[in-house]
Short mmCIF file of C-alpha atoms in Angstrom, two decimals:
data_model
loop_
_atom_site.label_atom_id
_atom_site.label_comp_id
_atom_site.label_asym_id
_atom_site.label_seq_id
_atom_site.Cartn_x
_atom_site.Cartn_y
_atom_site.Cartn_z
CA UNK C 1 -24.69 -0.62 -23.77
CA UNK C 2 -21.38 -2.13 -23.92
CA UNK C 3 -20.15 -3.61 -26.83
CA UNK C 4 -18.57 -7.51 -26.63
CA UNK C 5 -14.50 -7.52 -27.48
CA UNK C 6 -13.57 -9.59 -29.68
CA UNK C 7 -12.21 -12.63 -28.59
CA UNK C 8 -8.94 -14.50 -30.03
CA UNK C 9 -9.19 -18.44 -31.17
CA UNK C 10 -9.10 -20.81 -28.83
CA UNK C 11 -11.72 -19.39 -26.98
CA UNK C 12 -13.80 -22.50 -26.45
CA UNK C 13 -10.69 -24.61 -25.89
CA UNK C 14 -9.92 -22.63 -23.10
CA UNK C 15 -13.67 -22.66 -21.95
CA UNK C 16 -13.40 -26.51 -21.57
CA UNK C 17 -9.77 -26.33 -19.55
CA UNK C 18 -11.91 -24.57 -16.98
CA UNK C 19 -14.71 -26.69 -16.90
CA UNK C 20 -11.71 -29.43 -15.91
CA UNK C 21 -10.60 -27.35 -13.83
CA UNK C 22 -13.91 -27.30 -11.89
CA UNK C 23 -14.01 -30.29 -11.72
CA UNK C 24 -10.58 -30.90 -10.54
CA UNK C 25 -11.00 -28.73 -7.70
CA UNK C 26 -14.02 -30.88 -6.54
CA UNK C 27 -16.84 -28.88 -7.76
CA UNK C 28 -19.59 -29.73 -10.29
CA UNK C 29 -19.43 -27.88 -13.02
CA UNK C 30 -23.20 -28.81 -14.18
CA UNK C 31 -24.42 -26.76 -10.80
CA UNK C 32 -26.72 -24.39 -12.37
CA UNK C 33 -24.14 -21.20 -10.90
CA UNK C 34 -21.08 -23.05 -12.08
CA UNK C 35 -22.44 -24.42 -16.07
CA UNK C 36 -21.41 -20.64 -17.61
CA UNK C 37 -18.47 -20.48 -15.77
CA UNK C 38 -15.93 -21.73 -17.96
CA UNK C 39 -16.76 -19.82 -20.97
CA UNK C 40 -16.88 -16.66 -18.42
CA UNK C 41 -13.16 -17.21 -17.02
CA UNK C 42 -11.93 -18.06 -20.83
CA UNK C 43 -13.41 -14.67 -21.89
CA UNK C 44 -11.80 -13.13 -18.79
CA UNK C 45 -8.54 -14.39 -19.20
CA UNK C 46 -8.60 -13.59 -22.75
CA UNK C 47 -9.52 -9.48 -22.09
CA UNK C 48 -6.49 -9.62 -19.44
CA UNK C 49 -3.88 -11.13 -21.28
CA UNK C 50 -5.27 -8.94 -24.69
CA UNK C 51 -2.05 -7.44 -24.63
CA UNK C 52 -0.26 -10.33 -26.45
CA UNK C 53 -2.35 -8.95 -29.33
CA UNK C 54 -1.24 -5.48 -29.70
CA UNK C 55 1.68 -4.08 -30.68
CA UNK C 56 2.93 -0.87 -28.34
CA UNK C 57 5.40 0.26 -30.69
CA UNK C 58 2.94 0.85 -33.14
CA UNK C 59 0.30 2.72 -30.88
CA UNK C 60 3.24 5.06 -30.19
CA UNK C 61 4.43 5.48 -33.70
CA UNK C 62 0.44 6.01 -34.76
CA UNK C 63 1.14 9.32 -33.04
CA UNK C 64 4.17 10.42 -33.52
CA UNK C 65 4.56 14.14 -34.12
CA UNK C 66 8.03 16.40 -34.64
CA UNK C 67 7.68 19.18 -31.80
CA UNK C 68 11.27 20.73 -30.65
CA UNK C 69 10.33 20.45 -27.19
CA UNK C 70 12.99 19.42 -25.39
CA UNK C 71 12.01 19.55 -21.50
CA UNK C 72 10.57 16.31 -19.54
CA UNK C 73 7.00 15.04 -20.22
CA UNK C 74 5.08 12.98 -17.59
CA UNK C 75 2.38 10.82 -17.35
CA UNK C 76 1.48 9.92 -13.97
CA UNK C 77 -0.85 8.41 -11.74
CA UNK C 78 -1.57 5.75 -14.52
CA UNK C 79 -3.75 2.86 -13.33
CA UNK C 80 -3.04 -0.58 -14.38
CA UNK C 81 -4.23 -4.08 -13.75
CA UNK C 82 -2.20 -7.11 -14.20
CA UNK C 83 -1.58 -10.81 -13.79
CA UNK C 84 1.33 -12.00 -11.71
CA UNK C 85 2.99 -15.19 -13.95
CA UNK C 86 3.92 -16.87 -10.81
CA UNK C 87 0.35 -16.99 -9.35
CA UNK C 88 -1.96 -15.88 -11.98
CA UNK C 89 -3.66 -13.90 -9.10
CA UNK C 90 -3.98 -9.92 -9.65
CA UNK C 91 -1.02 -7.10 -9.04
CA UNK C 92 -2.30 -3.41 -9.65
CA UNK C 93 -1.38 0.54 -8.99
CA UNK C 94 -0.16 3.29 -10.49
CA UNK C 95 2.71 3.61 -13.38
CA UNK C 96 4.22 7.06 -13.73
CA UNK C 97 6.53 7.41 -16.86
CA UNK C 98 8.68 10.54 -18.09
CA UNK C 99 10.76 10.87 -21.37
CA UNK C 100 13.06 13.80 -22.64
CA UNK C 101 12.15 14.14 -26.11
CA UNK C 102 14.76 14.40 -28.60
CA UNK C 103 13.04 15.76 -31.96
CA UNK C 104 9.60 14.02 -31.51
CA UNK C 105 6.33 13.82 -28.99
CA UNK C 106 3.40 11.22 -29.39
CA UNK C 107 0.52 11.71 -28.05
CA UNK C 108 -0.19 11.46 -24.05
CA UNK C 109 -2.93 8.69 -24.44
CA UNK C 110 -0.38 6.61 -26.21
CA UNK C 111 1.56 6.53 -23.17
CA UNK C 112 -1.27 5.11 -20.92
CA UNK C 113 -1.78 2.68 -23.76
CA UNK C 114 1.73 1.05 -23.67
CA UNK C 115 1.07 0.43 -19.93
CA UNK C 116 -2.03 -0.91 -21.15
CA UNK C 117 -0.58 -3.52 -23.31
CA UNK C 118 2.14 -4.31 -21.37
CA UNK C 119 0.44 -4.96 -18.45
CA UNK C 120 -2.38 -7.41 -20.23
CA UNK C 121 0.08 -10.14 -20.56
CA UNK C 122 1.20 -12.79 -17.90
CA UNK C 123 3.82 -10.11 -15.94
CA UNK C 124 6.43 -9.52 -13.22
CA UNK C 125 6.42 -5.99 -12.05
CA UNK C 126 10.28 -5.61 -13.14
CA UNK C 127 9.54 -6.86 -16.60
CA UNK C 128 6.48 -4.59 -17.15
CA UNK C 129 8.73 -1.86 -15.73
CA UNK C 130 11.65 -2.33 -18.77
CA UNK C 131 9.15 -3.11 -21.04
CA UNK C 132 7.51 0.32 -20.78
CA UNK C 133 11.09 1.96 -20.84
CA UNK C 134 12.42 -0.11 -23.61
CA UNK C 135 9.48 0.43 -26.27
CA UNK C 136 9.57 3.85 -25.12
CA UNK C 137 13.40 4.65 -25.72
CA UNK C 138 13.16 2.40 -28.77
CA UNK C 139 10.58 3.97 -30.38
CA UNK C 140 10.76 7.39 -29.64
CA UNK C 141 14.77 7.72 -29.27
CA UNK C 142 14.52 10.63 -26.27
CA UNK C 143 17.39 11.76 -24.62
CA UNK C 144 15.92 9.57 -21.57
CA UNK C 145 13.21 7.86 -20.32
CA UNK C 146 11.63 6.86 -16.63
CA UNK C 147 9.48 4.55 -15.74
CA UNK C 148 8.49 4.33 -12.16
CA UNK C 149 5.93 1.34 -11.19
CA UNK C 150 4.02 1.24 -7.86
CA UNK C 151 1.88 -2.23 -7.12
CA UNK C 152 -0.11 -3.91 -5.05
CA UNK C 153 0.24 -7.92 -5.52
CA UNK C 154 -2.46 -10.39 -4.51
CA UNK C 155 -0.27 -13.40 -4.63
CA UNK C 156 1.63 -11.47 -1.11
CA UNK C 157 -2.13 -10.47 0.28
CA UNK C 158 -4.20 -13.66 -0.77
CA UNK C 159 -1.74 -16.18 -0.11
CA UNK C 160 1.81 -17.06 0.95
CA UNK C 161 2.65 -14.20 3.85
CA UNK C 162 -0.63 -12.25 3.27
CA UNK C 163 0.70 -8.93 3.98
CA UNK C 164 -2.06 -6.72 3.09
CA UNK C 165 0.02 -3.12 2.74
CA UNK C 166 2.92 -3.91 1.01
CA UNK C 167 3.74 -1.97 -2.17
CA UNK C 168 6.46 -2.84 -4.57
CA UNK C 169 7.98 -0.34 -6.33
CA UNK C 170 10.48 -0.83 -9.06
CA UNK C 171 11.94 1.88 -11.39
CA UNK C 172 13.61 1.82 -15.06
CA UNK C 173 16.07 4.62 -16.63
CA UNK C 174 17.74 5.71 -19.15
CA UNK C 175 19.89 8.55 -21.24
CA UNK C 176 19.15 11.79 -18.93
CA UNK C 177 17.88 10.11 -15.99
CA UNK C 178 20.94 8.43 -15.39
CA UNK C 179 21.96 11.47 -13.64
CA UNK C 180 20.92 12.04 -9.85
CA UNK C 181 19.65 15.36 -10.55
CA UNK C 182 17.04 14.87 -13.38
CA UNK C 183 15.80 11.21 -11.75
CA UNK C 184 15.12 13.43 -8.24
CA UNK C 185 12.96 15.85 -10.16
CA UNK C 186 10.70 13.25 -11.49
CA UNK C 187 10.26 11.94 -8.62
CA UNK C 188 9.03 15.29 -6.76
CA UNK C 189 7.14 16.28 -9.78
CA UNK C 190 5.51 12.96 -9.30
CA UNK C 191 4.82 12.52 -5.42
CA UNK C 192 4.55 16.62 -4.24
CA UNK C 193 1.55 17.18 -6.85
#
């Protein structure tokens, strides 16, 4: 059995936004499949945007370990969900991120957990992208990092020109991987595996 998250305050002010909401859109938000509704969507919104909550420097620095390994690390094939800010409709993929390090290593979970907090906010693609980068470089202080981002976004396939394929990808770099070289072996390490 799954356990309940805990849920921030304002919980039951946001519950009764909704209900408006309902309303506003011209349903009734006594119908018997509507009256939980509100308090559902508040709850959801509340797990997606979690992120605002945590900090990602700290998950990273939780695990920080000296190791002289000095070769390039990758994470890939990391799944996230997000919420476009334009929209607040869906954008999801894959994030694949790399680093150099330069002394220290944290551990690979910790990686998948900045995406994780990152992407539980309100987002644009290119800001999750140079957030992951930036608390990565920041933190750790590698000789480089890379962050590449591939998404789906429901605000192009739902709405607006409802192009169903499209992926955005956007890309962040830094220290080592501003050289052609190191940025083209990330990317065959992490689309001929």
């Amino acid at each position: 059995m799954t356990q309940e998250p805990e849920y921030r305050e304002g919980l039951d002010t946001l519950a009764s936004h909704y209900k408006q909401i309902i309303q506003l859109l011209g349903e009734d938000p006594q119908r018997e499949g509507l009256q939980k509704t509100p308090m559902r969507v508040a709850k959801a919104m509340q797990v997606l945007t979690r992120g605002y909550a945590m900090d990602a420097h700290k998950v990273l620095t939780d695990a920080l370990f000296k190791e002289d390994y000095s070769q390039m690390v990758i994470v890939k094939d990391i799944d996230f969900f997000s919420l476009c800010e334009h929209h607040m409709l869906p954008f999801y993929g894959k994030v694949h991120v790399a680093y150099i390090p330069n002394g220290y290593i944290t551990g690979l979970s910790k990686i998948a957990r900045v995406v994780d907090i990152y992407s539980h906010r309100l987002q644009v693609q290119e800001r999750m992208t140079l957030q992951i980068r930036q608390c990565i470089e920041e933190t750790l202080h590698p000789m480089g990092v890379m962050v590449v981002v591939e998404a789906k976004h429901m605000c192009m396939q739902m709405r607006g020109v409802e192009k169903q394929n499209s992926i955005t990808t956007t890309s962040e770099f830094s220290g080592a991987f501003n050289q052609a070289k190191t940025r083209q072996e990330f990317m065959n390490l992490i689309h001929n595996s």
